[in-house]
mmCIF file with all atom_site columns, C-alpha atoms in Angstrom:
data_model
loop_
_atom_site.group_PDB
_atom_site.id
_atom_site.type_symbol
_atom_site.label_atom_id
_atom_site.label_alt_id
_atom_site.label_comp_id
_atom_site.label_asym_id
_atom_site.label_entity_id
_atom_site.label_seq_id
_atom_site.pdbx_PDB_ins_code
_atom_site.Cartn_x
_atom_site.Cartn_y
_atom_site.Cartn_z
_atom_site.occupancy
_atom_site.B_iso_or_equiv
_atom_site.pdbx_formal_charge
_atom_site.auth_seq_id
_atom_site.auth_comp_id
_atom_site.auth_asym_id
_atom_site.auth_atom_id
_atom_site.pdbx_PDB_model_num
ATOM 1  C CA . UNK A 1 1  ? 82.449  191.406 84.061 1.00 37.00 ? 1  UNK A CA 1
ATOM 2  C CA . UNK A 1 2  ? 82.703  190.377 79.900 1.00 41.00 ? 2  UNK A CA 1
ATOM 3  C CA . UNK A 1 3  ? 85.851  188.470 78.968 1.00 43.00 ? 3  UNK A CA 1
ATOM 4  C CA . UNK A 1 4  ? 87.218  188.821 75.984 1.00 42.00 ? 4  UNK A CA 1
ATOM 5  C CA . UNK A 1 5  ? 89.640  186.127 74.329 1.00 44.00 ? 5  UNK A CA 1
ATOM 6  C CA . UNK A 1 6  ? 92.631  187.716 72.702 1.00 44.00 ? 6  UNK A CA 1
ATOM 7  C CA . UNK A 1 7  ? 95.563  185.654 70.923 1.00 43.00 ? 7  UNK A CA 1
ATOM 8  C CA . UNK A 1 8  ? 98.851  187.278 69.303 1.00 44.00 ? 8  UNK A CA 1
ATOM 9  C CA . UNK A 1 9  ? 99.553  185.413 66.216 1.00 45.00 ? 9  UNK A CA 1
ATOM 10 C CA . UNK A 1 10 ? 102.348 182.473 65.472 1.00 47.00 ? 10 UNK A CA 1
ATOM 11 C CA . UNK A 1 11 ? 105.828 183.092 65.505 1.00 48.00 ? 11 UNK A CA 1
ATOM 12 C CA . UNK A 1 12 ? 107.415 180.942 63.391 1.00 47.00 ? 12 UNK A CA 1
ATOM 13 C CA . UNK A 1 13 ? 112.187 180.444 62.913 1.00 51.00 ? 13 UNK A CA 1
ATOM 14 C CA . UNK A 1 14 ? 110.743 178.186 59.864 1.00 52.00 ? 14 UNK A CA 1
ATOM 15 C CA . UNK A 1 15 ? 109.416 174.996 59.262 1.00 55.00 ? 15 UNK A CA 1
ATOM 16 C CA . UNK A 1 16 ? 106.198 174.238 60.344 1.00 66.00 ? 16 UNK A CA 1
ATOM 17 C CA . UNK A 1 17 ? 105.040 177.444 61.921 1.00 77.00 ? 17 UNK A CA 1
ATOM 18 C CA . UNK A 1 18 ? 103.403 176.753 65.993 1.00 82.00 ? 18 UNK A CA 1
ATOM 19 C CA . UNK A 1 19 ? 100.462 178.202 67.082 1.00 86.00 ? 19 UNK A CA 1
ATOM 20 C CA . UNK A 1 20 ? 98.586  177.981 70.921 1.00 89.00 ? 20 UNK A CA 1
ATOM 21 C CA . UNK A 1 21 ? 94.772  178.804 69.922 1.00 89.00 ? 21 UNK A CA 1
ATOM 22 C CA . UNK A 1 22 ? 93.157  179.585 73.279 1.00 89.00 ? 22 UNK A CA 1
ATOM 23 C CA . UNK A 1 23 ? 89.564  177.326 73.275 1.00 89.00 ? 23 UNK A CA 1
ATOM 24 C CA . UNK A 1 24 ? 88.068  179.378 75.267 1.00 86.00 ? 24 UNK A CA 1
ATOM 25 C CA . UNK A 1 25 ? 86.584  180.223 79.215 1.00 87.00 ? 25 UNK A CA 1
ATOM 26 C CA . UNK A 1 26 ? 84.516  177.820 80.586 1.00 91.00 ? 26 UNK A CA 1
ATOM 27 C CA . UNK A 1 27 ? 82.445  177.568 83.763 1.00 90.00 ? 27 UNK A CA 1
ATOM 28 C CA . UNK A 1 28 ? 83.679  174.039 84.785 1.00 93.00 ? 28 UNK A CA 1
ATOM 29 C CA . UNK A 1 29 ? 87.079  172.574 85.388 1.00 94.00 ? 29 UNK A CA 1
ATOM 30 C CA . UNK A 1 30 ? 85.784  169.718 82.502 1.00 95.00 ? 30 UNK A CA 1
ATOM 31 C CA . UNK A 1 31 ? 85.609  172.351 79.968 1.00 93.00 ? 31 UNK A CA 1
ATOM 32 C CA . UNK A 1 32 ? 81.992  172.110 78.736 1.00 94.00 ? 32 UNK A CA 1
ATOM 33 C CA . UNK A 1 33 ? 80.504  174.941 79.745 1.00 91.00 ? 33 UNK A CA 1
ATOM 34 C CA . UNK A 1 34 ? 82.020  178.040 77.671 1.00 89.00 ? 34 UNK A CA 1
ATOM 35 C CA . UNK A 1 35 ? 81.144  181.081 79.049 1.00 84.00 ? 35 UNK A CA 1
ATOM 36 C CA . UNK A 1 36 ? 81.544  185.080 77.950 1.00 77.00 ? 36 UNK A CA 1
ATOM 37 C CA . UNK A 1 37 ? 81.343  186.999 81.199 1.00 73.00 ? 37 UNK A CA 1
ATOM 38 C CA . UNK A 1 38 ? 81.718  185.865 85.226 1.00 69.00 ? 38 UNK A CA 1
ATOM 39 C CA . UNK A 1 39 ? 80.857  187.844 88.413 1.00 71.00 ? 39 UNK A CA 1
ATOM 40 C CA . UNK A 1 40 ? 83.033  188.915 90.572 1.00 72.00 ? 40 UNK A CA 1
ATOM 41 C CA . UNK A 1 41 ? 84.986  186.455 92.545 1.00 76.00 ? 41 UNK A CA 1
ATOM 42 C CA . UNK A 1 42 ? 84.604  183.431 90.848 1.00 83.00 ? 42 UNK A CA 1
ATOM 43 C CA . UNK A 1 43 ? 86.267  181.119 89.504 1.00 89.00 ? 43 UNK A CA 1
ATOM 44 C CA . UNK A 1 44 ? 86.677  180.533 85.517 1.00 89.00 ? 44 UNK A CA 1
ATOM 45 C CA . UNK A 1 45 ? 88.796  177.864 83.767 1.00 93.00 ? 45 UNK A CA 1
ATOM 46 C CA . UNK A 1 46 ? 91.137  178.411 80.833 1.00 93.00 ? 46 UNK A CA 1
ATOM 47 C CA . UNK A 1 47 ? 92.254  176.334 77.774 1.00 94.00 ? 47 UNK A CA 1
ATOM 48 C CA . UNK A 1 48 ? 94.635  176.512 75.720 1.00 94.00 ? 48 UNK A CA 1
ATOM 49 C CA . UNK A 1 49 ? 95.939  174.076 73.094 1.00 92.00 ? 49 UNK A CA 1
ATOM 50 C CA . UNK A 1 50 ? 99.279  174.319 71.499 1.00 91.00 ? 50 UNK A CA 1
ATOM 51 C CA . UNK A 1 51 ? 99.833  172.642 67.648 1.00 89.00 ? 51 UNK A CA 1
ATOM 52 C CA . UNK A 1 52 ? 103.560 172.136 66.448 1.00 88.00 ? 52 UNK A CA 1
ATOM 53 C CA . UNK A 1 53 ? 105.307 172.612 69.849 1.00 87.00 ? 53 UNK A CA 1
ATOM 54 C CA . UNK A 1 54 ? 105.387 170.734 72.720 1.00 90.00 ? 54 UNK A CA 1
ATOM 55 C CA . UNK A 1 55 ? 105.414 173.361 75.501 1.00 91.00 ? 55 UNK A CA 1
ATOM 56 C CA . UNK A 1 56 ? 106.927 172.609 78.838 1.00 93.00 ? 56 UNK A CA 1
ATOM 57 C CA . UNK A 1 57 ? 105.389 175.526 80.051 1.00 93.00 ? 57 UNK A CA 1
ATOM 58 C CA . UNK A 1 58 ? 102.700 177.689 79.896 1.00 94.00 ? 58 UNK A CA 1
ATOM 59 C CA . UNK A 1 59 ? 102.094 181.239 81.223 1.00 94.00 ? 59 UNK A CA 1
ATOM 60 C CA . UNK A 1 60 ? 98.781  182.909 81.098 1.00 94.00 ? 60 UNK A CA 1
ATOM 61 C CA . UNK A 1 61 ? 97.928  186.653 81.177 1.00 91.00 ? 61 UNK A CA 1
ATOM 62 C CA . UNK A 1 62 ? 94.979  188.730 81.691 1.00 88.00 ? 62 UNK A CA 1
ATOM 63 C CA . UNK A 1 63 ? 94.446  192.559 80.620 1.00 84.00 ? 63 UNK A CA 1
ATOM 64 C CA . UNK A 1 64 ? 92.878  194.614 82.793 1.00 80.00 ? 64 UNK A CA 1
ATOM 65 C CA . UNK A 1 65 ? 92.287  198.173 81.659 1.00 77.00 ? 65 UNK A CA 1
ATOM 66 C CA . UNK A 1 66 ? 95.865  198.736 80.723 1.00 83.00 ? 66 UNK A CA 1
ATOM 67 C CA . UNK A 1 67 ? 97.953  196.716 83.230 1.00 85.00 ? 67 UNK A CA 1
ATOM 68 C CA . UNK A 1 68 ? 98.685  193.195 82.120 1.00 88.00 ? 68 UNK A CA 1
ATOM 69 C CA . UNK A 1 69 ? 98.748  190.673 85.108 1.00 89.00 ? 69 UNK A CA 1
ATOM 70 C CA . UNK A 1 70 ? 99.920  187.618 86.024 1.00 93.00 ? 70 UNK A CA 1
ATOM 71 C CA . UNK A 1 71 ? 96.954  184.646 85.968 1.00 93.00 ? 71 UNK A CA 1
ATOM 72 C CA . UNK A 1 72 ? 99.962  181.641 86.299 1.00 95.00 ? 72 UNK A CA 1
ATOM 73 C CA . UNK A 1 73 ? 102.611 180.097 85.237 1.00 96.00 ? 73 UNK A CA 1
ATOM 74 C CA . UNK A 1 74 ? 102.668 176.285 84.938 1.00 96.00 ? 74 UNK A CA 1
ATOM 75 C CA . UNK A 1 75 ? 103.232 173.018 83.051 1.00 97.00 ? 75 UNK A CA 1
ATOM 76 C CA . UNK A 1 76 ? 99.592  172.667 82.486 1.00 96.00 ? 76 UNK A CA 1
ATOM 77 C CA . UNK A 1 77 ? 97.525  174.188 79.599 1.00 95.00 ? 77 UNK A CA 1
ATOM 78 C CA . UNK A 1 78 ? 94.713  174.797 81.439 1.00 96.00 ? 78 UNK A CA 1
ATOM 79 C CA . UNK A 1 79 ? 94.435  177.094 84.741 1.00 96.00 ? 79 UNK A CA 1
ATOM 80 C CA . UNK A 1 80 ? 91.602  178.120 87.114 1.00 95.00 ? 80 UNK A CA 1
ATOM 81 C CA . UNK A 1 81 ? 91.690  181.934 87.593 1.00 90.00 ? 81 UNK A CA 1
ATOM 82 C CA . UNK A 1 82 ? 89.697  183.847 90.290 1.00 87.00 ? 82 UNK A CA 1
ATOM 83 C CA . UNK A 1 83 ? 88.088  186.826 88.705 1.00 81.00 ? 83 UNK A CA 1
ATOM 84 C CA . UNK A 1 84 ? 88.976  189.228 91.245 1.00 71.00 ? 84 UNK A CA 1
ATOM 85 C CA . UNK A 1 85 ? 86.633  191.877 91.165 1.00 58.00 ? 85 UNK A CA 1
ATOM 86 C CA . UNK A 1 86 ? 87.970  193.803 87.801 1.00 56.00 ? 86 UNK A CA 1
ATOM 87 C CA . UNK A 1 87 ? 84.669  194.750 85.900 1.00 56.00 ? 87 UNK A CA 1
ATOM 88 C CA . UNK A 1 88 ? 85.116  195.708 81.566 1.00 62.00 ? 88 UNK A CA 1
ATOM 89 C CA . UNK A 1 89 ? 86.559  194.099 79.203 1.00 64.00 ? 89 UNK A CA 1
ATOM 90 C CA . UNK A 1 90 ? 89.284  191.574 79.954 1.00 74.00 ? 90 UNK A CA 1
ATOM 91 C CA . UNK A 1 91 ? 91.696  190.203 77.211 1.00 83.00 ? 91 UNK A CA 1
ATOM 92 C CA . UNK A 1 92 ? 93.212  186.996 78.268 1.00 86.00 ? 92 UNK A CA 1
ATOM 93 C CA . UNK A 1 93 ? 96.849  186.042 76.407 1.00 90.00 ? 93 UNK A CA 1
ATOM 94 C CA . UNK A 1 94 ? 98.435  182.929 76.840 1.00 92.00 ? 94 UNK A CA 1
ATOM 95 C CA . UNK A 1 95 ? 102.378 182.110 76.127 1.00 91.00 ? 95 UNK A CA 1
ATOM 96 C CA . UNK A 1 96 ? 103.727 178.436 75.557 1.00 90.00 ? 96 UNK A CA 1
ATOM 97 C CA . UNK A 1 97 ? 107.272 177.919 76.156 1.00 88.00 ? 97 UNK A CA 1
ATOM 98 C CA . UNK A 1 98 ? 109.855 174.197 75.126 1.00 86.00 ? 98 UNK A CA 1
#
C-alpha cells in the first residue's frame, strides 16, 4: 500500500493567514522513521503541525479510492492509524479546529 500526503491550502478571515502542514507518516510513535508505503494491517503514525492557530482539535482523514474516511478525531496532532487492508494510493487530509 503507497501513501500519499495531501494538504488543502490555508484559509485565511485576515491577518496572519494559519496553515497545518502535515510532517509526514512515520513508522514509530517518536516520529523518526518517515515512511512512504505500509502493509496491510499495520500501524502508521501521523503528524501534523499547525502555525498561527492554536487548534483544540484535530480531525484526520484518509482517501481511499473515492470514499473519504474517518482516521480520528482528537485533541492531539498526532494519531496512530491501522492501515486496514486498502491497497493504492491513499491521500491523507488533516483539519485543525479553535
Amino acid at each position: 500500500m503507497a501513501i500519499g500526503v495531501g494538504i488543502s491550502g490555508p484559509r485565511s478571515g485576515g491577518g496572519e493567514a494559519a496553515t497545518l502542514d502535515i510532517n509526514g507518516v512515520f513508522s514509530d510513535a517518536g516520529h523518526t522513521t518517515l515512511i512512504t508505503d505500509g502493509d496491510s494491517l499495520s500501524t502508521v503514525y501521523i503528524l501534523a503541525t499547525p502555525t498561527g492557530i492554536t487548534p483544540t482539535e484535530y480531525t484526520f482523514f484518509v482517501l481511499l479510492g473515492s470514499e473519504l474516511r474517518l482516521i480520528g478525531q482528537q485533541a492531539s496532532n498526532s494519531i496512530a492509524w491501522e492501515v486496514d487492508g486498502f491497497v493504492g494510493l491513499n491521500t491523507i487530509y488533516v483539519l485543525a479546529t479553535d
